Short mmCIF file of C-alpha atoms in Angstrom, two decimals:
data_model
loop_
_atom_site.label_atom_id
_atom_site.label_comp_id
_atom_site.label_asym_id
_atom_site.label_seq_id
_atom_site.Cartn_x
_atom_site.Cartn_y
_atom_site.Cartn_z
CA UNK Z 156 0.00 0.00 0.00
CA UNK Z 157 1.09 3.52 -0.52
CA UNK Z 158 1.80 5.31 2.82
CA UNK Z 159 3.44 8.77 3.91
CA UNK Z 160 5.61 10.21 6.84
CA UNK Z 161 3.28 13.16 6.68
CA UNK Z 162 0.33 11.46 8.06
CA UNK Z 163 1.98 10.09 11.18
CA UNK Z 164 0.09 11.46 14.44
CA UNK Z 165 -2.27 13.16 12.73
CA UNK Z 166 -5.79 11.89 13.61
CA UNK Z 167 -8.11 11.80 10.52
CA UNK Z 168 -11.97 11.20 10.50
CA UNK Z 169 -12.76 8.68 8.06
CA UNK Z 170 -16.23 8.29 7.03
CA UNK Z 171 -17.75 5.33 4.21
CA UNK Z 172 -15.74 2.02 4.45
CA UNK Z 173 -16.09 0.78 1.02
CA UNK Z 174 -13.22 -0.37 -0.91
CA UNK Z 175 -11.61 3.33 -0.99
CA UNK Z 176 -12.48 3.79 2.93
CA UNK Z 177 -11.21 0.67 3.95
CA UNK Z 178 -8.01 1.29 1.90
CA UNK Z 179 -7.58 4.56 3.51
CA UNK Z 180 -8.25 3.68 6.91
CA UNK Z 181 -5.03 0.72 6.71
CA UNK Z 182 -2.97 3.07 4.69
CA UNK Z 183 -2.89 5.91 7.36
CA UNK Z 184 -2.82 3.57 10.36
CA UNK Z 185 0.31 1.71 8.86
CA UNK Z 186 1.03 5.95 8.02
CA UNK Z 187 1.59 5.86 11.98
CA UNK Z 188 -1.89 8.01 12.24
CA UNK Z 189 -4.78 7.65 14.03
CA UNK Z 190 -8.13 6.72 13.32
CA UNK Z 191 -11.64 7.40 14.06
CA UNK Z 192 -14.12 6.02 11.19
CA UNK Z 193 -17.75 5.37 10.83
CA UNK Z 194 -20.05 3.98 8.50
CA UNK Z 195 -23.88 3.39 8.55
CA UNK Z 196 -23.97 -0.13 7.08
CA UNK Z 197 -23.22 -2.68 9.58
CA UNK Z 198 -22.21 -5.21 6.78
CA UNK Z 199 -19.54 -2.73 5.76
CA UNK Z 200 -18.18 -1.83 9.61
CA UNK Z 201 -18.00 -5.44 10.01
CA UNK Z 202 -15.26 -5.41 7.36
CA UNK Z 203 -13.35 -2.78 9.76
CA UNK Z 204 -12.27 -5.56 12.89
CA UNK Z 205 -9.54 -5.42 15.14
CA UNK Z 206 -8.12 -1.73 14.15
CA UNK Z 207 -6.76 -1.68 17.43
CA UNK Z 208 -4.57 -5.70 16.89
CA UNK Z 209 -3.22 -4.83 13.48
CA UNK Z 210 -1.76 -0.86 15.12
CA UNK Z 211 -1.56 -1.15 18.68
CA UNK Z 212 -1.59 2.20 20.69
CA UNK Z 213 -3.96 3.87 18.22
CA UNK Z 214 -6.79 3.23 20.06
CA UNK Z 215 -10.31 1.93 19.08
CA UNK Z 216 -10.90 2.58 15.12
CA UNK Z 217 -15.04 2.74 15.32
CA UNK Z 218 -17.49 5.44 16.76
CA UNK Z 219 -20.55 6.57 15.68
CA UNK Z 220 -20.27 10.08 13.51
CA UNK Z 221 -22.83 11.92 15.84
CA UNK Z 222 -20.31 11.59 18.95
CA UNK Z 223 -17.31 12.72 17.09
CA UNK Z 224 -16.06 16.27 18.32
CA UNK Z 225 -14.88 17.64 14.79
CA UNK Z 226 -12.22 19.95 16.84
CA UNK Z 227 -10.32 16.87 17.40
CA UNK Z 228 -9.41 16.13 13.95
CA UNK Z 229 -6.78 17.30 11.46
CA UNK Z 230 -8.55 16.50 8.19
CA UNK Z 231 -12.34 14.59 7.55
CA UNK Z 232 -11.86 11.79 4.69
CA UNK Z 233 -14.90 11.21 2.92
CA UNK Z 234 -15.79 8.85 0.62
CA UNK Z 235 -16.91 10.18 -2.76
CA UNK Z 236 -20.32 8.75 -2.23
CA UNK Z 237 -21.10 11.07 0.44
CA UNK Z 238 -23.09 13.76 -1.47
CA UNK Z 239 -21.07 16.60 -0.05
CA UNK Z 240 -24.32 19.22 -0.83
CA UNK Z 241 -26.51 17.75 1.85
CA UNK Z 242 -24.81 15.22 4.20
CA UNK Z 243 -25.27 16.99 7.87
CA UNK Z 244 -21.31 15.58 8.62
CA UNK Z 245 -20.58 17.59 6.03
CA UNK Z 246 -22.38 20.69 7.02
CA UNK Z 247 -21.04 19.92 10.63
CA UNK Z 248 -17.28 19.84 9.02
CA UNK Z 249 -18.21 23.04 7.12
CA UNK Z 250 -19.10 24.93 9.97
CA UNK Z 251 -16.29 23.78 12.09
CA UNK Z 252 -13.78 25.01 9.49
CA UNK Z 253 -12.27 21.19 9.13
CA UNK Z 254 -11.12 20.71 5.89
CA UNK Z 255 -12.73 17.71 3.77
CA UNK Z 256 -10.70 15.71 1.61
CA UNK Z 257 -11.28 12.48 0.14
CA UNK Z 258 -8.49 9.48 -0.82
CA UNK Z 259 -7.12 10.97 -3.66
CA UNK Z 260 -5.69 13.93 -1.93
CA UNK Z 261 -4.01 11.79 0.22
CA UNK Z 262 -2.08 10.65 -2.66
CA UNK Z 263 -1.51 13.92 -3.81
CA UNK Z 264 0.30 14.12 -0.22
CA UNK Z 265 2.39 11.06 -0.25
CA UNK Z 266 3.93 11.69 -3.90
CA UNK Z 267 6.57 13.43 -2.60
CA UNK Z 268 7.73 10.51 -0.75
CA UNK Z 269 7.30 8.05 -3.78
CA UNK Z 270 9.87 6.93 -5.88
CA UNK Z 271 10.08 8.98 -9.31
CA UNK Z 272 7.01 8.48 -10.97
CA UNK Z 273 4.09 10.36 -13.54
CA UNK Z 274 0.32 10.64 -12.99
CA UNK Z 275 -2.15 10.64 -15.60
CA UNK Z 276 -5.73 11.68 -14.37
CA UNK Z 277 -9.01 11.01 -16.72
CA UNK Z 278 -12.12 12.75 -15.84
CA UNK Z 279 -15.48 13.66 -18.03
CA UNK Z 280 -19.15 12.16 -17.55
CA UNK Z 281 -18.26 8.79 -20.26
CA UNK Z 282 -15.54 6.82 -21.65
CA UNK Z 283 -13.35 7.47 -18.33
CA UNK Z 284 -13.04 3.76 -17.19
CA UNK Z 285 -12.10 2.09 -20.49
CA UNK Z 286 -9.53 5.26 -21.50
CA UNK Z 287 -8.18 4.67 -17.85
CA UNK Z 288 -7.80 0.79 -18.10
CA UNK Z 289 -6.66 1.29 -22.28
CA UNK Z 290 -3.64 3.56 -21.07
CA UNK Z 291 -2.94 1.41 -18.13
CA UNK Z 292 -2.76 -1.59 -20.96
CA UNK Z 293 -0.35 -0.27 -23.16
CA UNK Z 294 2.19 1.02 -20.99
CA UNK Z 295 1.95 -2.39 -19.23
CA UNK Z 296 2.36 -3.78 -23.02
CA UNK Z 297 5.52 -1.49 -23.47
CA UNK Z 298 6.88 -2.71 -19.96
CA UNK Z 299 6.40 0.75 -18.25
CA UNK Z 300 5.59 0.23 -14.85
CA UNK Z 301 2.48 1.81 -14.26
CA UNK Z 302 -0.69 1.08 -11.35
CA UNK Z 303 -4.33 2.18 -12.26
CA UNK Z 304 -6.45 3.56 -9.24
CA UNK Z 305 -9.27 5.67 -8.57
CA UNK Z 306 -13.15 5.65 -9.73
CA UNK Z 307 -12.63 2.77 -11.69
CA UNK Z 308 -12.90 0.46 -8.09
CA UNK Z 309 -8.93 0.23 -7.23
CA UNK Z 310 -8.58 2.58 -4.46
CA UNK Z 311 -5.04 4.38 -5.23
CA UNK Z 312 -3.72 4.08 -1.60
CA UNK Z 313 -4.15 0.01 -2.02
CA UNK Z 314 -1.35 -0.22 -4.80
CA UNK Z 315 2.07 -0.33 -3.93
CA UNK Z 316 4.38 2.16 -4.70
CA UNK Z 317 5.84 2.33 -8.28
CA UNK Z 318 9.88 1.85 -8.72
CA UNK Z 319 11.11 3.31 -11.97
CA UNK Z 320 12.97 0.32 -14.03
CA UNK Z 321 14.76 0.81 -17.77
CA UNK Z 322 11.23 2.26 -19.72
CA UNK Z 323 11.34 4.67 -17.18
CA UNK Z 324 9.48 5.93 -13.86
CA UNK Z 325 6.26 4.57 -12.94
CA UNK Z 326 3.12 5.79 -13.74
CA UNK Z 327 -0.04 6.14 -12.39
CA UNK Z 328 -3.32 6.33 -14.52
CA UNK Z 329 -5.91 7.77 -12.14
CA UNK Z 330 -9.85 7.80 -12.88
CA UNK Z 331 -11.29 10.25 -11.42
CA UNK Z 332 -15.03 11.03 -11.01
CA UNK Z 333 -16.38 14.74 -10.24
CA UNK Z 334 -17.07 13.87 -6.46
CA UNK Z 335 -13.43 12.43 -6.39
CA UNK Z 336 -12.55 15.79 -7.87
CA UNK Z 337 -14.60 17.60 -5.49
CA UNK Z 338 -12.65 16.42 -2.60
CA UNK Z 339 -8.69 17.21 -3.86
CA UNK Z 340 -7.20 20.05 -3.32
CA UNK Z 341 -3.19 19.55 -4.52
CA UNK Z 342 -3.54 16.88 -7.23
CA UNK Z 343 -1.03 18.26 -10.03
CA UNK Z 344 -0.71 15.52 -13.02
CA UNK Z 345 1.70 15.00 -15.48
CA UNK Z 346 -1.10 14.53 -18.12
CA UNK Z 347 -4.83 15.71 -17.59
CA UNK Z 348 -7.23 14.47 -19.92
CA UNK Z 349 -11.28 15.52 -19.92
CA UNK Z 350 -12.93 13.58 -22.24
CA UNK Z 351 -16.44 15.02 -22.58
CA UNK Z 352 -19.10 16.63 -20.41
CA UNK Z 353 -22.72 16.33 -20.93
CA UNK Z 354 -25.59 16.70 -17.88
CA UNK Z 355 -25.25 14.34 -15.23
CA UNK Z 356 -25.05 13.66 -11.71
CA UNK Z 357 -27.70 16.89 -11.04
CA UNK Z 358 -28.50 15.43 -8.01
CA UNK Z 359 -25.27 16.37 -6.80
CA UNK Z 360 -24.94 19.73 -8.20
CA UNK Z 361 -26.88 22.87 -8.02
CA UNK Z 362 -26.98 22.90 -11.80
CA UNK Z 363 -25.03 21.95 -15.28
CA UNK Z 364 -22.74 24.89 -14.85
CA UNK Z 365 -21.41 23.43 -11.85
CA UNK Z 366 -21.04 20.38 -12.19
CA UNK Z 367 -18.74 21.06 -15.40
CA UNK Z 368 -16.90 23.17 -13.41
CA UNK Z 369 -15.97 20.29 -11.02
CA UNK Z 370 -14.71 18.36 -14.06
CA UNK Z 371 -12.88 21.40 -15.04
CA UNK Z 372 -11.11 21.71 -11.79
CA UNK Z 373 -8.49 18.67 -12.83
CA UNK Z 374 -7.19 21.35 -15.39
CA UNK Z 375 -7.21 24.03 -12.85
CA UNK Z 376 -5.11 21.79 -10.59
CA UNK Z 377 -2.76 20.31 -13.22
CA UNK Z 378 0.19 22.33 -14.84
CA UNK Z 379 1.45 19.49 -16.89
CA UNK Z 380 0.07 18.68 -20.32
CA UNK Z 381 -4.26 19.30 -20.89
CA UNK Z 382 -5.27 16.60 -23.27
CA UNK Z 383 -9.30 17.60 -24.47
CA UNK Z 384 -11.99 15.21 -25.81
CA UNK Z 385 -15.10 16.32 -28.07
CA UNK Z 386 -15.75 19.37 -26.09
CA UNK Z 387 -15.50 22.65 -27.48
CA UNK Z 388 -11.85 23.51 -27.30
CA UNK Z 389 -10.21 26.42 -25.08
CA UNK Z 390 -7.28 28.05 -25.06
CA UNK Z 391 -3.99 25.71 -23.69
CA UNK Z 392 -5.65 22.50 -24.32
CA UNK Z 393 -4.79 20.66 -27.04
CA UNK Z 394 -7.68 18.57 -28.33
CA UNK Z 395 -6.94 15.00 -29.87
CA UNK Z 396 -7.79 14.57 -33.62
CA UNK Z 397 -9.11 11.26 -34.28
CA UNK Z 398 -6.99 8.82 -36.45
CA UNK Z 399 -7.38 8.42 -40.16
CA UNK Z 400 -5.85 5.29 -40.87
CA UNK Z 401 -7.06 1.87 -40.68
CA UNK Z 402 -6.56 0.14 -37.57
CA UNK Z 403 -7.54 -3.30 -36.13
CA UNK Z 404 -8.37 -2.80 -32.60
CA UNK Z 405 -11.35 -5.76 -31.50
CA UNK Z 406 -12.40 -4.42 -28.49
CA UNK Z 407 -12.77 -0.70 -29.19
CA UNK Z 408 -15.97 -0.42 -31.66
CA UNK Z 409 -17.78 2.39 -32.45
CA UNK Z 410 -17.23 6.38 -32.62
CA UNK Z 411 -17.23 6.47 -28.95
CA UNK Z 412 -13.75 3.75 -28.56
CA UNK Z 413 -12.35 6.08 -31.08
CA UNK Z 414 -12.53 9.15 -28.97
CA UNK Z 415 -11.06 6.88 -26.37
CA UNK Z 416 -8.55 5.39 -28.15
CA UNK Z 417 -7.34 9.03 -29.45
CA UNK Z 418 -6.99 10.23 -25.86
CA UNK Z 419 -5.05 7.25 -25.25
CA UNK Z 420 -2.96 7.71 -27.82
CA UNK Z 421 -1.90 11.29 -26.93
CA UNK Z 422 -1.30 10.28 -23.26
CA UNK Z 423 1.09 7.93 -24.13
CA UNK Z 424 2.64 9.81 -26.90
CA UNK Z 425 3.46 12.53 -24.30
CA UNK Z 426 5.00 9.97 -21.88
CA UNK Z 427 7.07 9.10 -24.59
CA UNK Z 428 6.05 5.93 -25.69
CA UNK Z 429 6.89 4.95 -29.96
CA UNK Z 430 4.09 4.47 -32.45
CA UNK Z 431 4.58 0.92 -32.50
CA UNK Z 432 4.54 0.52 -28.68
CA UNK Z 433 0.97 2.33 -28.61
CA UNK Z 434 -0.37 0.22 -31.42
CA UNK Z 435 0.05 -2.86 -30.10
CA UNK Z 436 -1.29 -2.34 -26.78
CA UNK Z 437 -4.65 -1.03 -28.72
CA UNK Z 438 -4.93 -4.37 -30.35
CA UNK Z 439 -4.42 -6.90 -27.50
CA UNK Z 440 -6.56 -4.45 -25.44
CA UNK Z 441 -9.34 -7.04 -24.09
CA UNK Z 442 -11.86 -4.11 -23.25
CA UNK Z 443 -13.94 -3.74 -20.03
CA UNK Z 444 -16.88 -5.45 -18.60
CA UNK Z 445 -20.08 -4.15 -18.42
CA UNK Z 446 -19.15 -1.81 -21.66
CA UNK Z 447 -20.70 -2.99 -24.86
CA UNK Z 448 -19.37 -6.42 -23.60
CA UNK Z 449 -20.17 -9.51 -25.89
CA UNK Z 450 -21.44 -12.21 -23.95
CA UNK Z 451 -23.21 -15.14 -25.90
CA UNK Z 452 -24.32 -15.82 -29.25
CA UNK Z 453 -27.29 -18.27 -29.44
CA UNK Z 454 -28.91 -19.00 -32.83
CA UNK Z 455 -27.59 -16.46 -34.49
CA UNK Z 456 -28.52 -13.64 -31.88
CA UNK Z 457 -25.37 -11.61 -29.96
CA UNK Z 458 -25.83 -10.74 -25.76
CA UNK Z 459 -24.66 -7.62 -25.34
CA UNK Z 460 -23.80 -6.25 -21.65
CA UNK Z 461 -23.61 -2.67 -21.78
CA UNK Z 462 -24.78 -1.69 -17.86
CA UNK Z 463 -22.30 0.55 -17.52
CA UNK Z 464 -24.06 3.12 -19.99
CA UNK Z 465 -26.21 4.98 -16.82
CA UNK Z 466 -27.13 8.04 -19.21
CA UNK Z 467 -28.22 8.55 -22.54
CA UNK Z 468 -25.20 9.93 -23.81
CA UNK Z 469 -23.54 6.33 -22.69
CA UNK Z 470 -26.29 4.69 -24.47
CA UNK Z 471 -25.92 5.90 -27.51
CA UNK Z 472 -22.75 4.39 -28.81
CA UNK Z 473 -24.33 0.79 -28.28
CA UNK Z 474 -27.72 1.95 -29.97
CA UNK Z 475 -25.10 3.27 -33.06
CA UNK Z 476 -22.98 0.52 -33.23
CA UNK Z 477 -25.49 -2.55 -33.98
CA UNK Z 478 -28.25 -2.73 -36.61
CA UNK Z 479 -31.13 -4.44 -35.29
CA UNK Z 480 -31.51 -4.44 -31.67
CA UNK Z 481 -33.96 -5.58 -28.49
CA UNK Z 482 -33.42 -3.12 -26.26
CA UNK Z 483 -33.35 -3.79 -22.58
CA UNK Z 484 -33.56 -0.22 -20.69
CA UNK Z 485 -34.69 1.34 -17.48
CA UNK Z 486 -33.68 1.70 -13.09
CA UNK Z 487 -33.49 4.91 -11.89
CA UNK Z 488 -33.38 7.97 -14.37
CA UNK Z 489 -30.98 10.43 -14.42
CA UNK Z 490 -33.35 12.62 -16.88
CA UNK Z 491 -37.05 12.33 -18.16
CA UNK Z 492 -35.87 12.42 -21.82
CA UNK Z 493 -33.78 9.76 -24.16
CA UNK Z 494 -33.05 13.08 -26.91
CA UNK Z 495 -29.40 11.79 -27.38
CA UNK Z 496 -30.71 7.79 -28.00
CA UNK Z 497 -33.16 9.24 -30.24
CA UNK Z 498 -31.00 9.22 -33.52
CA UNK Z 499 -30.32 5.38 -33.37
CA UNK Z 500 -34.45 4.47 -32.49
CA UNK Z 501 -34.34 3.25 -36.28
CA UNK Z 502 -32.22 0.57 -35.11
CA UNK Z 503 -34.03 -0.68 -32.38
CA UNK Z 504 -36.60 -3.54 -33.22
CA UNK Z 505 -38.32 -3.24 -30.01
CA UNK Z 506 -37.67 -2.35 -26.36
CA UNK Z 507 -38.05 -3.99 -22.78
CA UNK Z 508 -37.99 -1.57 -19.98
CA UNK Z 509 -37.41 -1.94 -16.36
CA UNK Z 510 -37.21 -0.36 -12.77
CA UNK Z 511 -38.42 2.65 -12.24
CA UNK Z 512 -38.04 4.12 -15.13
CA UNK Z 513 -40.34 1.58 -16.81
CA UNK Z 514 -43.95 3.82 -17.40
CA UNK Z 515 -41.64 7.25 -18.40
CA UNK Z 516 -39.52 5.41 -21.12
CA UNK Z 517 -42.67 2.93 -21.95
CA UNK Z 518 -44.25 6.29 -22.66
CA UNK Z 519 -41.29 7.91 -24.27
CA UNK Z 520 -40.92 4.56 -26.88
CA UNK Z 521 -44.12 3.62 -27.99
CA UNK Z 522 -44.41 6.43 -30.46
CA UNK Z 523 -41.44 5.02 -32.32
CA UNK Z 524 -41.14 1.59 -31.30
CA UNK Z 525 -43.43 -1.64 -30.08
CA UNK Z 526 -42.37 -1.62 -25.81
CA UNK Z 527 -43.60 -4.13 -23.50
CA UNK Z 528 -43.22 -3.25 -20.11
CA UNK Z 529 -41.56 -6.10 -18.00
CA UNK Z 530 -40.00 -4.41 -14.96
CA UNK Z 531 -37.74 -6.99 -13.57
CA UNK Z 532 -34.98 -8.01 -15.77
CA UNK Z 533 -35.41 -11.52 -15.50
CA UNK Z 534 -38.36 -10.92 -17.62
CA UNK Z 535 -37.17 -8.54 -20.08
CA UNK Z 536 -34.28 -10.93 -20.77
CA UNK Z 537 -36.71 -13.38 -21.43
CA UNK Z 538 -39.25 -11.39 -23.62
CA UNK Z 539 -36.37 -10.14 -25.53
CA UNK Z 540 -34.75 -13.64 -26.55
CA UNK Z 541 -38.25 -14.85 -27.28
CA UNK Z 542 -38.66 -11.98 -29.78
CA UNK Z 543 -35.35 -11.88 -31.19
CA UNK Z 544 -34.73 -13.26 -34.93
CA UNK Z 545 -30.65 -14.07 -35.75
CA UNK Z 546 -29.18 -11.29 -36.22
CA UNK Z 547 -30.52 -9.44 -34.06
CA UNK Z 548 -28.85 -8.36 -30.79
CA UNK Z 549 -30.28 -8.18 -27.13
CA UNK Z 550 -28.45 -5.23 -25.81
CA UNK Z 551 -28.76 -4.02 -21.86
CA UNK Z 552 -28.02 -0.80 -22.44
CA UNK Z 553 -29.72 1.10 -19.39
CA UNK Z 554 -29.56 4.69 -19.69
CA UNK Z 555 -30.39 4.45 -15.90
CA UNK Z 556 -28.60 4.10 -12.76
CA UNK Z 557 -29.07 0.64 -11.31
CA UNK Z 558 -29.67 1.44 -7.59
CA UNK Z 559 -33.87 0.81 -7.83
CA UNK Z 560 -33.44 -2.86 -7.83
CA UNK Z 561 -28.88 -3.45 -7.87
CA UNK Z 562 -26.44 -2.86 -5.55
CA UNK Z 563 -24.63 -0.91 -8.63
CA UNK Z 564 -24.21 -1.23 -12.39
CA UNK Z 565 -21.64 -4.68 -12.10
CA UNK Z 566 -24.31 -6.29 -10.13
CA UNK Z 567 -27.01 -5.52 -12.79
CA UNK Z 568 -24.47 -6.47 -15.36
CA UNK Z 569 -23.65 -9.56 -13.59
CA UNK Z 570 -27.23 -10.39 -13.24
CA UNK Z 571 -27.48 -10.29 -17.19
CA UNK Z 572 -24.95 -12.09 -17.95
CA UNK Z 573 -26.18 -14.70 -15.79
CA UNK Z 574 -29.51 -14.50 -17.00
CA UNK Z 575 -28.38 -14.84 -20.59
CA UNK Z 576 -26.40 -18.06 -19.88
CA UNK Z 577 -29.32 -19.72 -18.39
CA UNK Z 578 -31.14 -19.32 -21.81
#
């Protein structure tokens, strides 16, 4: 794990013990800090045992968030799926003046007593996970050493640190989501890419404007190269121009892979990596799960897992890239509309929706499409293989977020994939 002299007795508040709390809370203790964490689930306190046997003298790890006197602390960790706009800790932290940071910043604090090493951070609302895990690929291909951390569910502070070896100092490819973002204050990378922004996450933010300004902020805190997706281009950012030639990369179909792939491309050019070194890590690139992932074929008919699309702008690369599809949709919407899905409805043969999205996007479809309403997706996986002629594909493309009836979008993805190999 990655730890730091600076943290030693400090005592940080650490609250949400997922997979980046739990990593945080064993990274400072074995820091030499101390602890105080919390989190509401029982199941994921439980994971949290014996703080005090693994770092003796630090004293007990768990207490309830109400009793904790904020004046005792040096810094509050959050997790980034504490909405920072309306949890009361947060308010309480706010008011006490005690600064909030979340898991990346720590990072940001240890660097300096990490071997030699680069960071490469990828924000924007889509494509972030596969251009993370594609640039992690090829400079593992090349032999760079490199670690991949952040949103895409490797907390950073769980990998170990990076020695530098003859391709050259380690790297670490960092996604980073705008709550991540939210939370980091000194996070200066080598190479900053943002990919794209289009409405998301309004939950979270008090409108569009600001939540593209928390994307924005990785620029703000980065002085090293700015490396720009489709978004309208501003000055000192150099936007990537897609490639012309022909290239032979299975696992990144569609407009949307290009985009990807031409971020990738520029990261790695900038660390230095050769043409040839870049190409073949984008053809033995084995892709992602849950993103436009093939998983049967059965009489002539292609499973396609695509849960990770929770928007319509995710969507739409899946609805673009096949030509007759059964389109399994629906959870909890982000937005009441499916505009940016709506130039690919021609190639949709009919759609199953689910969750609680079910009546709006029922509504939504049946002007342009036949829609049966199934709302589990059990039964839309069923309907749609009954319906489906070969060559067709069933696609689970959601547009929704999953947490109506899944713990998260691999779980609904999971659940798919099961369902589809029970057929």
């Amino acid at each position: 794990m990655i730890t730091a002299r600076a943290f030693a007795g400090k005592h940080y508040a650490v609250y949400g013990l997922a997979r980046s709390g739990l990593a945080t809370v064993e990274a400072l203790l074995a820091s030499g800090a101390k602890v105080t964490a919390w989190d509401d689930s029982p199941e994921a306190r439980e994971k949290l045992v014996s703080c005090e046997g693994r770092s003796p003298g630090l004293g007990p790890c768990l207490r309830r968030d109400t009793e904790w006197d904020l004046s005792n602390f040096d810094s509050l960790v959050l997790s980034p799926g504490v909405p920072l706009n309306r949890h009361p800790l947060a308010a309480r932290a706010k008011a006490a003046n005690l600064e909030i940071i979340g898991d990346i910043e720590l990072f940001a604090r240890a660097r300096g007593e990490l071997p030699p090493h680069k960071v490469v951070g990828i924000t924007g609302t889509n494509g972030k996970s596969t251009t993370t895990a594609l640039i992690h690929h090829i400079l593992q291909t090349a032999g760079v050493p490199s670690a991949m951390g952040g949103n895409i569910g490797l907390p950073i502070l769980a990998q170990e640190p990076l020695s530098p070896n003859d391709k050259g100092a380690g790297v670490y490819v960092l996604e980073l989501s705008s709550y991540q973002l939210d939370l980091t204050q000194s996070l200066d990378c080598d190479v900053a890419v943002l990919l794209n922004i289009t409405p998301d996450h309004l939950d979270r933010y008090e409108n569009f404007d600001a939540y593209a300004a928390s994307k924005a902020r990785l620029f703000e805190l980065s002085s090293g190269l700015h490396v720009q997706g489709c978004i309208p281009a501003k000055a000192g950012i150099q936007s990537g121009l897609l490639p012309s030639q022909e290239h032979n990369w299975p696992a990144l179909q569609g407009p949307h892979n290009l985009e990807n792939a031409t971020a990738a491309i520029a990261v790695c050019k900038a660390l230095g990596l050769s043409e040839e070194a870049i190409e073949q890590g984008l053809r033995t690139f084995p892709g992602l799960p849950h993103r436009m992932e093939r998983v049967r074929e059965r009489d002539g008919v292609i499973f396609v897992n695509d849960s990770k699309a929770t928007n319509s702008t995710a969507a739409a690369p899946a609805l673009a890239a096949f030509p007759a599809i059964r389109w399994i949709l629906g959870g909890r919407a982000k937005s009441d509309d499916l505009d940016e899905c709506a130039p690919h409805f021609g190639h949709v043969r009919s759609a199953y929706t689910i969750g609680e999205a079910a009546e709006l996007f029922e509504r939504l479809l049946k002007p342009h499409m036949p829609v049966k309403n199934c709302h589990e997706l059990e039964a839309a996986v069923k309907a749609a293989a009954q319906d489906a002629e070969s060559g067709d594909t069933v696609l689970l493309s959601p547009v929704c977020a999953s947490f109506d009836q899944f713990k998260d979008f691999e779980e609904r993805g999971d659940r798919f994939r099961g369902l589809v190999g029970a057929l």
